[in-house]
Tab-separated table of C-alpha atoms in Angstrom:
chain	number	residue	atom	x	y	z
A	117	MET	CA	-17.597	-72.022	6.902
A	118	SER	CA	-20.410	-71.727	9.380
A	119	ASP	CA	-23.465	-69.704	8.419
A	120	CYS	CA	-23.708	-68.318	11.911
A	121	PHE	CA	-20.659	-66.068	11.484
A	122	ASP	CA	-21.519	-62.395	11.449
A	123	ARG	CA	-19.128	-61.351	8.763
A	124	ALA	CA	-18.169	-57.827	8.020
A	125	PRO	CA	-18.427	-56.729	4.375
A	126	GLY	CA	-15.565	-58.194	2.375
A	127	ALA	CA	-14.398	-60.540	5.166
A	128	GLY	CA	-13.107	-63.917	4.085
A	129	ARG	CA	-12.886	-63.024	0.396
A	130	GLY	CA	-10.353	-64.996	-1.520
A	131	GLN	CA	-10.461	-68.096	0.804
A	132	GLY	CA	-10.389	-71.535	-0.778
A	133	ARG	CA	-13.540	-73.631	-0.768
A	134	GLY	CA	-14.545	-77.080	-2.063
A	135	ARG	CA	-12.912	-80.428	-2.351
A	136	GLY	CA	-9.252	-80.501	-3.040
A	137	GLY	CA	-9.250	-76.772	-3.302
A	138	GLY	CA	-7.500	-76.188	0.012
A	139	ALA	CA	-7.852	-76.703	3.758
A	140	LEU	CA	-11.335	-76.421	5.211
A	141	LEU	CA	-11.878	-74.922	8.656
A	142	SER	CA	-13.327	-77.499	11.064
A	143	GLY	CA	-12.944	-78.549	14.660
A	144	SER	CA	-9.922	-77.034	16.344
A	145	GLY	CA	-8.992	-75.320	13.092
A	146	ALA	CA	-12.270	-73.435	13.101
A	147	ALA	CA	-11.811	-72.449	16.710
A	148	GLU	CA	-8.322	-71.264	16.028
A	149	SER	CA	-9.490	-69.271	13.047
A	150	GLY	CA	-12.340	-67.872	15.076
A	151	ALA	CA	-9.877	-66.738	17.698
A	152	ARG	CA	-7.857	-64.984	15.101
A	153	LEU	CA	-10.896	-63.389	13.544
A	154	GLY	CA	-12.204	-62.305	16.919
A	155	GLY	CA	-9.367	-59.878	17.262
A	156	SER	CA	-10.455	-58.175	14.085
A	157	GLY	CA	-14.025	-57.550	15.057
A	158	PHE	CA	-15.556	-60.927	14.200
A	159	HIS	CA	-17.367	-63.107	16.762
A	160	SER	CA	-18.661	-66.657	16.771
A	161	SER	CA	-22.106	-67.847	17.884
A	162	GLY	CA	-21.397	-71.603	17.834
A	163	PRO	CA	-19.111	-74.300	16.487
A	164	ALA	CA	-18.303	-74.040	12.822
A	165	GLU	CA	-19.625	-76.736	10.495
A	166	PRO	CA	-17.882	-77.453	7.272
A	167	GLN	CA	-19.899	-76.929	4.104
A	168	HIS	CA	-18.968	-78.728	0.910
A	169	LYS	CA	-19.538	-76.689	-2.203
A	170	SER	CA	-18.705	-77.219	-5.839
A	171	GLY	CA	-15.136	-78.235	-6.537
A	172	PHE	CA	-13.995	-75.119	-8.332
A	173	LEU	CA	-12.311	-71.951	-7.098
A	174	GLN	CA	-14.571	-68.914	-6.954
A	175	GLN	CA	-13.454	-65.915	-8.980
A	176	GLN	CA	-11.874	-63.314	-6.731
A	177	GLU	CA	-14.163	-60.296	-6.330
A	178	PRO	CA	-12.796	-56.859	-7.190
A	179	LEU	CA	-11.497	-54.968	-4.205
A	180	ARG	CA	-13.220	-51.803	-3.083
A	181	PRO	CA	-10.936	-48.783	-3.697
A	182	PRO	CA	-9.715	-47.099	-0.491
A	183	LYS	CA	-11.421	-43.903	0.590
A	184	THR	CA	-8.127	-42.167	1.177
A	185	ALA	CA	-4.979	-42.552	-0.851
A	186	PRO	CA	-1.844	-43.982	0.771
A	187	PRO	CA	0.574	-41.345	2.072
A	188	GLY	CA	2.671	-39.712	-0.594
A	189	THR	CA	0.610	-40.926	-3.560
A	190	GLY	CA	-1.270	-37.642	-4.147
A	191	ASN	CA	-4.786	-37.746	-5.512
A	192	ALA	CA	-5.982	-41.355	-5.654
A	193	GLU	CA	-8.662	-40.591	-8.241
A	194	HIS	CA	-6.124	-39.813	-10.927
A	195	MET	CA	-3.712	-42.656	-10.022
A	196	PRO	CA	-4.139	-45.881	-12.041
A	197	GLN	CA	-4.327	-48.997	-9.855
A	198	THR	CA	-2.769	-52.273	-10.934
A	199	LYS	CA	-4.334	-55.407	-9.456
A	200	VAL	CA	-2.367	-58.488	-8.543
A	201	PRO	CA	-2.742	-61.099	-11.312
A	202	PRO	CA	-4.544	-64.344	-10.406
A	203	VAL	CA	-2.407	-67.247	-9.194
A	204	SER	CA	-2.859	-71.006	-9.023
A	205	GLN	CA	-5.326	-72.681	-6.689
A	206	ASP	CA	-2.604	-74.378	-4.676
A	207	LYS	CA	-0.949	-71.098	-3.882
A	208	ILE	CA	-4.267	-69.579	-2.861
A	209	ALA	CA	-5.055	-72.527	-0.584
A	210	ALA	CA	-1.642	-72.343	1.058
A	211	HIS	CA	-2.025	-68.606	1.564
A	212	ASP	CA	-5.490	-69.076	3.109
A	213	CYS	CA	-4.105	-71.527	5.638
A	214	GLY	CA	-1.627	-68.973	6.864
A	215	SER	CA	-3.996	-66.023	7.169
A	216	ALA	CA	-7.735	-65.740	7.591
A	217	MET	CA	-8.078	-62.757	5.275
A	218	ALA	CA	-6.318	-61.983	2.007
A	219	LYS	CA	-4.706	-58.572	2.065
A	220	PRO	CA	-5.038	-56.495	-1.115
A	221	GLN	CA	-1.858	-55.297	-2.760
A	222	LEU	CA	-2.023	-52.059	-4.762
A	223	VAL	CA	0.695	-50.775	-7.027
A	224	VAL	CA	0.275	-47.050	-7.643
A	225	ALA	CA	1.876	-45.928	-10.835
A	226	PRO	CA	3.111	-42.295	-10.664
A	227	VAL	CA	1.600	-39.931	-13.184
A	228	ALA	CA	3.586	-36.950	-14.392
A	229	THR	CA	1.146	-34.531	-15.992
A	230	SER	CA	1.895	-30.813	-16.266
A	231	LYS	CA	0.690	-27.921	-18.358
A	232	LEU	CA	4.097	-26.240	-18.266
A	233	SER	CA	6.091	-26.317	-21.438
A	234	VAL	CA	9.441	-24.996	-22.557
A	235	ASN	CA	7.709	-23.865	-25.728
A	236	ALA	CA	5.178	-21.668	-23.874
A	237	PRO	CA	5.142	-17.982	-24.899
A	238	GLU	CA	6.811	-15.428	-22.640
A	239	PHE	CA	4.634	-13.848	-19.964
A	240	TYR	CA	4.464	-10.074	-19.485
A	241	PRO	CA	2.476	-8.173	-16.836
A	242	SER	CA	-0.445	-6.088	-17.995
A	243	GLY	CA	0.645	-2.706	-19.334
A	244	TYR	CA	4.251	-3.822	-19.861
A	245	ASN	CA	5.758	-3.185	-23.259
A	246	PRO	CA	8.539	-5.704	-23.936
A	247	SER	CA	9.906	-3.603	-26.795
A	248	PHE	CA	11.046	-0.883	-24.351
A	249	THR	CA	13.960	-2.026	-22.232
A	250	ASP	CA	16.838	-0.304	-20.559
A	251	SER	CA	19.166	-1.333	-23.364
A	252	SER	CA	16.847	-0.006	-26.071
A	253	PHE	CA	16.475	3.256	-24.172
A	254	GLU	CA	20.230	3.624	-23.852
A	255	ASP	CA	20.574	3.108	-27.600
A	256	GLY	CA	18.371	6.156	-28.136
A	257	CYS	CA	15.923	6.262	-31.024
A	258	ASP	CA	17.940	3.926	-33.267
A	259	GLY	CA	15.766	0.930	-32.387
A	260	TYR	CA	12.459	2.729	-33.103
A	261	PRO	CA	11.035	3.366	-36.550
A	262	THR	CA	9.023	6.457	-35.533
A	263	LEU	CA	9.149	9.222	-32.938
A	264	THR	CA	5.684	8.232	-31.716
A	265	GLU	CA	6.763	4.742	-30.667
A	266	TYR	CA	9.873	6.012	-28.898
A	267	VAL	CA	8.032	8.734	-26.959
A	268	GLN	CA	5.099	6.466	-26.088
A	269	ASP	CA	7.394	3.746	-24.783
A	270	PHE	CA	9.275	6.218	-22.626
A	271	LEU	CA	6.038	7.631	-21.226
A	272	ASN	CA	4.889	4.111	-20.322
A	273	HIS	CA	8.291	3.520	-18.767
A	274	LEU	CA	7.853	6.597	-16.569
A	275	THR	CA	4.355	5.496	-15.631
A	276	GLU	CA	5.551	2.109	-14.414
A	277	GLN	CA	8.833	3.335	-12.880
A	278	PRO	CA	8.483	6.999	-11.873
A	279	GLY	CA	11.623	6.784	-9.768
A	280	CYS	CA	13.804	6.657	-12.883
A	281	PHE	CA	12.879	10.222	-13.883
A	282	GLU	CA	15.898	11.853	-12.266
A	283	THR	CA	18.410	9.416	-13.729
A	284	GLU	CA	17.061	9.083	-17.281
A	285	ILE	CA	15.472	12.407	-18.181
A	286	GLU	CA	18.730	14.051	-19.247
A	287	HIS	CA	19.567	11.329	-21.757
A	288	TYR	CA	15.969	11.333	-22.975
A	289	ALA	CA	16.034	15.084	-23.631
A	290	GLU	CA	19.326	14.786	-25.559
A	291	THR	CA	17.805	12.049	-27.723
A	292	LEU	CA	14.749	14.191	-28.455
A	293	ASN	CA	16.959	17.116	-29.461
A	294	GLY	CA	18.455	14.903	-32.156
A	295	TRP	CA	15.049	13.789	-33.412
A	296	VAL	CA	12.594	16.654	-32.891
A	297	THR	CA	13.771	19.033	-35.592
A	298	THR	CA	10.520	20.087	-37.266
A	299	ASP	CA	7.313	21.828	-36.249
A	300	GLU	CA	5.307	18.659	-36.889
A	301	ALA	CA	7.557	16.557	-34.663
A	302	LEU	CA	7.329	19.099	-31.824
A	303	GLN	CA	3.550	19.254	-32.040
A	304	GLU	CA	3.380	15.469	-32.062
A	305	LEU	CA	5.548	15.360	-28.940
A	306	VAL	CA	3.285	17.838	-27.136
A	307	GLU	CA	0.171	15.883	-28.072
A	308	LEU	CA	1.605	12.569	-26.883
A	309	ILE	CA	2.577	13.973	-23.487
A	310	TYR	CA	-0.749	15.763	-23.070
A	311	ARG	CA	-2.709	12.608	-23.916
A	312	GLN	CA	-0.697	10.502	-21.474
A	313	ALA	CA	-1.088	13.066	-18.673
A	314	THR	CA	-4.862	13.319	-19.093
A	315	SER	CA	-5.690	9.665	-19.772
A	316	VAL	CA	-3.423	7.664	-17.471
A	317	PRO	CA	-4.312	7.918	-13.763
A	318	ASN	CA	-1.623	9.398	-11.504
A	319	PHE	CA	0.540	10.556	-14.423
A	320	SER	CA	-0.488	14.206	-14.240
A	321	TYR	CA	2.275	15.055	-11.753
A	322	MET	CA	4.967	13.205	-13.688
A	323	GLY	CA	3.687	14.724	-16.928
A	324	ALA	CA	3.928	18.232	-15.457
A	325	ARG	CA	7.516	17.597	-14.324
A	326	LEU	CA	8.384	16.265	-17.771
A	327	CYS	CA	6.876	19.323	-19.453
A	328	ASN	CA	8.838	21.643	-17.194
A	329	TYR	CA	12.136	19.888	-17.968
A	330	LEU	CA	11.566	19.790	-21.719
A	331	SER	CA	10.506	23.438	-21.805
A	332	HIS	CA	13.994	24.357	-20.555
A	333	HIS	CA	16.109	21.764	-22.402
A	334	LEU	CA	14.588	21.314	-25.861
A	335	THR	CA	16.646	23.455	-28.230
A	336	ILE	CA	14.172	23.643	-31.105
A	337	ASN	CA	12.445	27.008	-31.337
A	338	PRO	CA	10.349	27.163	-34.514
A	339	GLN	CA	8.230	30.075	-35.660
A	340	SER	CA	5.042	28.326	-34.522
A	341	GLY	CA	6.283	28.438	-30.915
A	342	ASN	CA	8.552	26.547	-28.562
A	343	PHE	CA	7.557	23.545	-26.475
A	344	ARG	CA	5.981	25.545	-23.632
A	345	GLN	CA	3.986	27.758	-25.979
A	346	LEU	CA	2.612	24.806	-27.919
A	347	LEU	CA	1.715	23.065	-24.641
A	348	LEU	CA	-0.214	26.089	-23.365
A	349	GLN	CA	-2.001	26.371	-26.720
A	350	ARG	CA	-3.076	22.747	-26.446
A	351	CYS	CA	-4.390	23.358	-22.926
A	352	ARG	CA	-6.219	26.475	-24.091
A	353	THR	CA	-8.167	24.405	-26.623
A	354	GLU	CA	-9.560	22.277	-23.807
A	355	TYR	CA	-9.982	25.273	-21.517
A	356	GLU	CA	-12.296	27.105	-23.926
A	357	ASN	CA	-14.753	24.189	-23.821
A	358	ARG	CA	-14.949	24.164	-20.019
A	359	ASP	CA	-18.629	25.107	-19.694
A	360	GLN	CA	-19.814	22.478	-22.163
A	361	ALA	CA	-17.551	19.842	-20.624
A	362	ALA	CA	-18.812	20.520	-17.090
A	363	LYS	CA	-22.388	20.010	-18.319
A	364	GLY	CA	-21.620	16.981	-20.493
A	365	ASP	CA	-22.184	13.307	-19.856
A	366	GLU	CA	-20.149	11.287	-17.385
A	367	ALA	CA	-17.409	10.335	-19.865
A	368	THR	CA	-16.997	13.952	-20.989
A	369	ARG	CA	-16.812	15.197	-17.405
A	370	LYS	CA	-14.258	12.530	-16.512
A	371	GLN	CA	-11.978	13.689	-19.332
A	372	PHE	CA	-12.506	17.301	-18.300
A	373	HIS	CA	-11.571	16.559	-14.681
A	374	ALA	CA	-8.330	14.915	-15.812
A	375	PHE	CA	-7.476	18.081	-17.716
A	376	VAL	CA	-8.254	20.257	-14.681
A	377	LEU	CA	-5.922	18.293	-12.420
A	378	PHE	CA	-3.158	18.270	-15.040
A	379	LEU	CA	-3.435	22.051	-15.387
A	380	ALA	CA	-3.160	22.338	-11.600
A	381	GLU	CA	0.045	20.275	-11.665
A	382	LEU	CA	1.386	22.463	-14.456
A	383	TYR	CA	0.715	25.553	-12.376
A	384	LEU	CA	2.738	24.104	-9.500
A	385	ASN	CA	5.619	22.651	-11.542
A	386	LEU	CA	6.017	24.765	-14.674
A	387	GLU	CA	8.726	27.362	-14.023
A	388	ILE	CA	9.054	30.523	-16.093
A	389	LYS	CA	11.943	32.944	-15.930
A	390	GLY	CA	10.942	36.548	-15.428
A	391	THR	CA	12.468	39.628	-17.027
A	392	LYS	CA	14.990	39.932	-14.204
A	393	GLY	CA	15.908	36.235	-14.273
A	394	GLN	CA	13.752	35.259	-11.327
A	395	VAL	CA	11.827	31.975	-11.408
A	396	MET	CA	8.067	32.393	-11.286
A	397	ARG	CA	4.869	30.531	-12.025
A	398	ALA	CA	2.770	31.026	-15.130
A	399	GLU	CA	0.236	33.692	-14.167
A	400	ILE	CA	-2.010	32.739	-17.041
A	401	LEU	CA	-2.533	29.339	-15.430
A	402	GLN	CA	-3.580	31.039	-12.196
A	403	THR	CA	-6.344	32.847	-14.032
A	404	GLY	CA	-7.336	29.674	-15.834
A	405	LEU	CA	-7.713	27.722	-12.601
A	406	ARG	CA	-9.993	30.415	-11.220
A	407	GLU	CA	-12.316	30.078	-14.207
A	408	LEU	CA	-12.218	26.304	-14.083
A	409	LEU	CA	-13.390	26.430	-10.463
A	410	ASN	CA	-16.273	28.673	-11.500
A	411	ALA	CA	-17.277	26.165	-14.179
A	412	LEU	CA	-17.199	23.279	-11.708
A	413	PHE	CA	-19.246	25.075	-9.037
A	414	SER	CA	-21.738	26.317	-11.636
A	415	ASN	CA	-22.670	22.690	-12.313
A	416	PRO	CA	-22.710	21.211	-8.782
A	417	VAL	CA	-23.007	17.515	-9.520
A	418	ASP	CA	-21.034	15.143	-7.327
A	419	ASN	CA	-18.068	14.433	-9.589
A	420	ASN	CA	-17.659	18.116	-10.469
A	421	LEU	CA	-17.578	19.043	-6.781
A	422	ILE	CA	-15.127	16.249	-5.996
A	423	CYS	CA	-12.834	17.529	-8.741
A	424	ALA	CA	-13.046	21.059	-7.292
A	425	VAL	CA	-12.122	19.734	-3.850
A	426	LYS	CA	-9.072	17.941	-5.278
A	427	LEU	CA	-8.039	21.075	-7.149
A	428	LEU	CA	-8.237	23.304	-4.073
A	429	LYS	CA	-6.470	20.777	-1.844
A	430	LEU	CA	-3.659	20.674	-4.378
A	431	THR	CA	-3.295	24.379	-5.175
A	432	GLY	CA	-5.391	26.239	-2.575
A	433	SER	CA	-2.509	27.504	-0.440
A	434	VAL	CA	-0.469	28.662	-3.446
A	435	LEU	CA	-3.446	30.320	-5.107
A	436	GLU	CA	-4.445	32.171	-1.935
A	437	ASP	CA	-0.895	33.444	-1.376
A	438	ALA	CA	-0.721	34.690	-4.962
A	439	TRP	CA	-4.104	36.396	-4.719
A	440	LYS	CA	-3.236	38.018	-1.403
A	441	GLU	CA	-0.057	39.482	-2.885
A	442	LYS	CA	-2.229	41.246	-5.447
A	443	GLY	CA	-4.755	42.360	-2.829
A	444	LYS	CA	-7.480	40.077	-4.164
A	445	THR	CA	-10.056	38.239	-2.096
A	446	ASP	CA	-10.763	35.482	-4.595
A	447	MET	CA	-10.313	32.720	-2.040
A	448	ASP	CA	-12.848	34.303	0.320
A	449	GLU	CA	-15.310	34.418	-2.545
A	450	MET	CA	-14.576	30.794	-3.358
A	451	VAL	CA	-15.197	29.693	0.231
A	452	GLN	CA	-18.478	31.587	0.273
A	453	ARG	CA	-19.489	29.822	-2.885
A	454	ILE	CA	-18.656	26.460	-1.337
A	455	GLU	CA	-20.859	27.234	1.656
A	456	ASN	CA	-23.726	28.157	-0.676
A	457	VAL	CA	-23.334	24.867	-2.507
A	458	VAL	CA	-23.499	22.955	0.781
A	459	LEU	CA	-26.749	24.713	1.673
A	460	ASP	CA	-28.485	24.755	-1.699
A	461	ALA	CA	-27.035	22.150	-4.059
A	462	ASN	CA	-28.634	18.747	-4.457
A	463	CYS	CA	-25.443	16.763	-3.926
A	464	SER	CA	-24.786	13.715	-1.811
A	465	ARG	CA	-24.116	13.854	1.902
A	466	ASP	CA	-20.548	12.597	1.510
A	467	VAL	CA	-19.697	15.331	-0.984
A	468	LYS	CA	-21.115	17.989	1.332
A	469	GLN	CA	-18.937	16.595	4.094
A	470	MET	CA	-15.906	16.859	1.803
A	471	LEU	CA	-16.701	20.497	1.093
A	472	LEU	CA	-17.044	21.286	4.796
A	473	LYS	CA	-13.712	19.591	5.498
A	474	LEU	CA	-12.174	21.735	2.764
A	475	VAL	CA	-13.463	24.912	4.403
A	476	GLU	CA	-12.047	23.686	7.701
A	477	LEU	CA	-8.692	23.032	6.041
A	478	ARG	CA	-8.595	26.554	4.679
A	479	SER	CA	-9.420	28.012	8.085
A	480	SER	CA	-6.310	26.248	9.449
A	481	ASN	CA	-4.132	27.960	6.814
A	482	TRP	CA	-4.264	24.867	4.559
A	483	GLY	CA	-2.595	22.766	7.220
A	484	ARG	CA	0.627	24.765	7.149
A	485	VAL	CA	2.494	25.184	10.421
A	486	HIS	CA	4.849	28.125	10.751
A	487	VAL	CA	8.297	27.396	12.121
A	488	THR	CA	8.681	28.562	15.705
A	489	SER	CA	11.261	31.194	16.478
A	490	THR	CA	14.805	30.275	17.402
A	491	TYR	CA	15.790	29.402	20.957
A	492	ARG	CA	17.262	32.830	21.677
A	493	GLU	CA	14.087	34.551	20.594
A	494	ALA	CA	11.717	32.076	22.226
A	495	THR	CA	9.520	33.412	25.021
A	496	PRO	CA	6.575	31.969	26.935
A	497	GLU	CA	4.306	34.186	24.839
A	498	ASN	CA	5.397	33.082	21.339
A	499	ASP	CA	6.558	29.485	21.916
A	500	PRO	CA	4.033	26.985	23.295
A	501	ASN	CA	6.862	24.517	23.960
A	502	TYR	CA	8.861	26.999	26.001
A	503	PHE	CA	8.367	25.060	29.260
A	504	MET	CA	8.439	21.583	27.692
A	505	ASN	CA	11.834	20.545	29.092
A	506	GLU	CA	11.410	22.131	32.520
A	507	PRO	CA	10.980	19.787	35.542
A	508	THR	CA	7.659	19.301	37.302
A	509	PHE	CA	7.276	19.680	41.074
A	510	TYR	CA	4.464	18.632	43.410
A	511	THR	CA	2.928	20.369	46.389
A	512	SER	CA	2.407	18.670	49.751
A	513	GLU	CA	-1.150	17.903	48.592
A	514	GLY	CA	0.180	16.179	45.478
A	515	VAL	CA	-0.793	18.948	43.049
A	516	PRO	CA	1.732	19.183	40.159
A	517	PHE	CA	3.021	22.576	39.042
A	518	THR	CA	5.546	23.785	36.476
A	519	ALA	CA	7.221	27.034	35.526
A	520	ALA	CA	4.184	27.913	33.422
A	521	ASP	CA	1.882	28.094	36.469
A	522	PRO	CA	1.695	31.740	37.579
A	523	ASP	CA	0.633	30.879	41.140
A	524	TYR	CA	3.778	28.865	41.789
A	525	GLN	CA	6.451	30.841	39.932
A	526	GLU	CA	8.300	31.977	43.082
A	527	LYS	CA	8.020	28.559	44.727
A	528	TYR	CA	9.152	26.906	41.493
A	529	GLN	CA	12.246	29.082	41.201
A	530	GLU	CA	13.088	28.476	44.871
A	531	LEU	CA	12.913	24.721	44.437
A	532	LEU	CA	14.877	24.918	41.204
A	533	ASP	CA	17.694	26.857	42.828
A	534	ARG	CA	17.766	24.576	45.848
A	535	GLU	CA	17.837	21.366	43.879
A	536	ASP	CA	20.426	22.649	41.363
A	537	PHE	CA	19.597	19.977	38.783
A	538	PHE	CA	22.495	18.463	36.822
A	539	PRO	CA	25.135	21.008	37.854
A	540	ASP	CA	28.092	19.310	36.155
A	541	TYR	CA	26.537	17.696	33.086
A	542	GLU	CA	26.768	18.896	29.507
A	543	GLU	CA	23.869	18.592	27.103
A	544	ASN	CA	25.184	15.308	25.703
A	545	GLY	CA	25.330	13.749	29.180
A	546	THR	CA	29.108	13.841	29.612
A	547	ASP	CA	30.040	13.591	33.292
A	548	LEU	CA	32.236	16.538	34.286
A	549	SER	CA	31.969	16.116	38.030
A	550	GLY	CA	35.085	13.965	38.493
A	551	ALA	CA	35.839	11.707	41.436
A	552	GLY	CA	35.075	12.831	44.953
A	553	ASP	CA	32.263	15.221	44.018
A	554	PRO	CA	30.184	15.846	47.166
A	555	TYR	CA	26.923	15.910	45.192
A	556	PHE	CA	27.397	12.361	43.960
A	557	ASP	CA	29.093	11.121	47.131
A	558	ASP	CA	25.914	11.809	49.098
A	559	ILE	CA	23.880	9.488	46.912
A	560	ASP	CA	23.105	6.185	48.638
A	561	ASP	CA	22.844	3.250	46.266
A	562	GLU	CA	20.771	1.204	48.742
A	563	MET	CA	17.005	1.477	48.774
A	564	ASP	CA	15.068	2.715	51.718
A	565	PRO	CA	13.506	-0.189	53.703
A	566	GLU	CA	10.016	1.072	53.007
A	567	ILE	CA	10.731	1.410	49.295
A	568	GLU	CA	12.360	-2.017	49.235
A	569	GLU	CA	9.316	-3.591	50.875
A	570	ALA	CA	6.966	-1.912	48.420
A	571	TYR	CA	9.111	-3.090	45.516
A	572	GLU	CA	9.039	-6.688	46.748
A	573	LYS	CA	5.261	-6.565	47.056
A	574	PHE	CA	5.046	-5.214	43.537
A	575	CYS	CA	7.216	-8.056	42.195
A	576	LEU	CA	5.151	-10.702	43.985
A	577	GLU	CA	1.885	-9.208	42.738
A	578	SER	CA	3.211	-9.078	39.181
A	579	GLU	CA	4.302	-12.709	39.360
A	580	ARG	CA	0.899	-13.778	40.690
A	581	LYS	CA	-0.940	-11.992	37.890
A	582	ARG	CA	1.358	-13.496	35.309
A	583	LYS	CA	0.615	-17.058	36.466
A	584	GLN	CA	-3.148	-16.536	36.424
């Protein structure tokens, strides 16, 4: 082949050379080959001169792997490639006469590698206990060796699925009545619930509801005290250490704050029957919350103040109503203390903002909105929505006025009587006018020419803006 060919890398590999090794390109054959190669980016600078080399076939050079894998083969790096085995010289020479370039042939063997296995262990989400299932719960405590495991599994079940409380609590209480028959078992039950309510985030509300239900449905009543009495005794143990806990390290304060919020939930959810059978809240918890607030504000670090804000947001309205019934001004004193903390305490700016928002919430009656009076009793003085459904009229200058405007009351009533809006319609829109009513017969379905022209202009303008 001529030396004056500018060959691209890899061009002409695999072509036969030498005597007897195949057809050599010369004369018209070289021109024809050059024409074929010209279409593939090759060009000739002169006539090709045959070169005679040694009479043996050169070893075929290894093909360069493609930069991108063929479609559907996946990752080419991990696919083994099988080269075409070498063939005889005659076949190579015949193939070279038919085409100027040998085309590589790759056979991609599929690789099936996977880390999945039928023998892999079962997967459970974090916090899920596979031993507690619906079937095991329905079987009661028969599948559990101890009361602790049964109660702990049910508490975890309530934590993960709080919506099942209403449907499963009755069966759970019946099962406990058959198991909790001693003082030690009852105390263990109280301790398990208390620990779950003060250690698991967002379980304080569910724990308070559970305590309220069990306090009314557990039949055991030992000499040491029933379920509610033992629960309050356990809370009192933590309550007596409130001053030390509020001054403790971060871990101690975090545990103390969980107890404070659980006690607040107990105050809202624990129902006690009075002497006359009326349902009331535990007054002792009301006093305890007041002292807990004092302990938190006496040590005005950020997390103590945040806990106090959460406590007052949760129970502030109920506490203030209870104190007002007794003629106490405890909430006013608490608000004054909050304002002093904002002015004097060395707390962060965000916490001070939270305290100010709390004071603002209390000034709005804790966000409570009183129900407006009934329609018969509604007047413009006591119902701000009294004129909501009344029509609006406009003066000749385009000034709107309603029935609430004192300067236009006579004019408004005159227009209202003259227009006689909806004379034969009920509130649900039922047409009672019947056929031939003069009010509806006077209505012209056709638009006024001026209105029709304005409407057409509006449609054209809208179409023009839409096409822009």
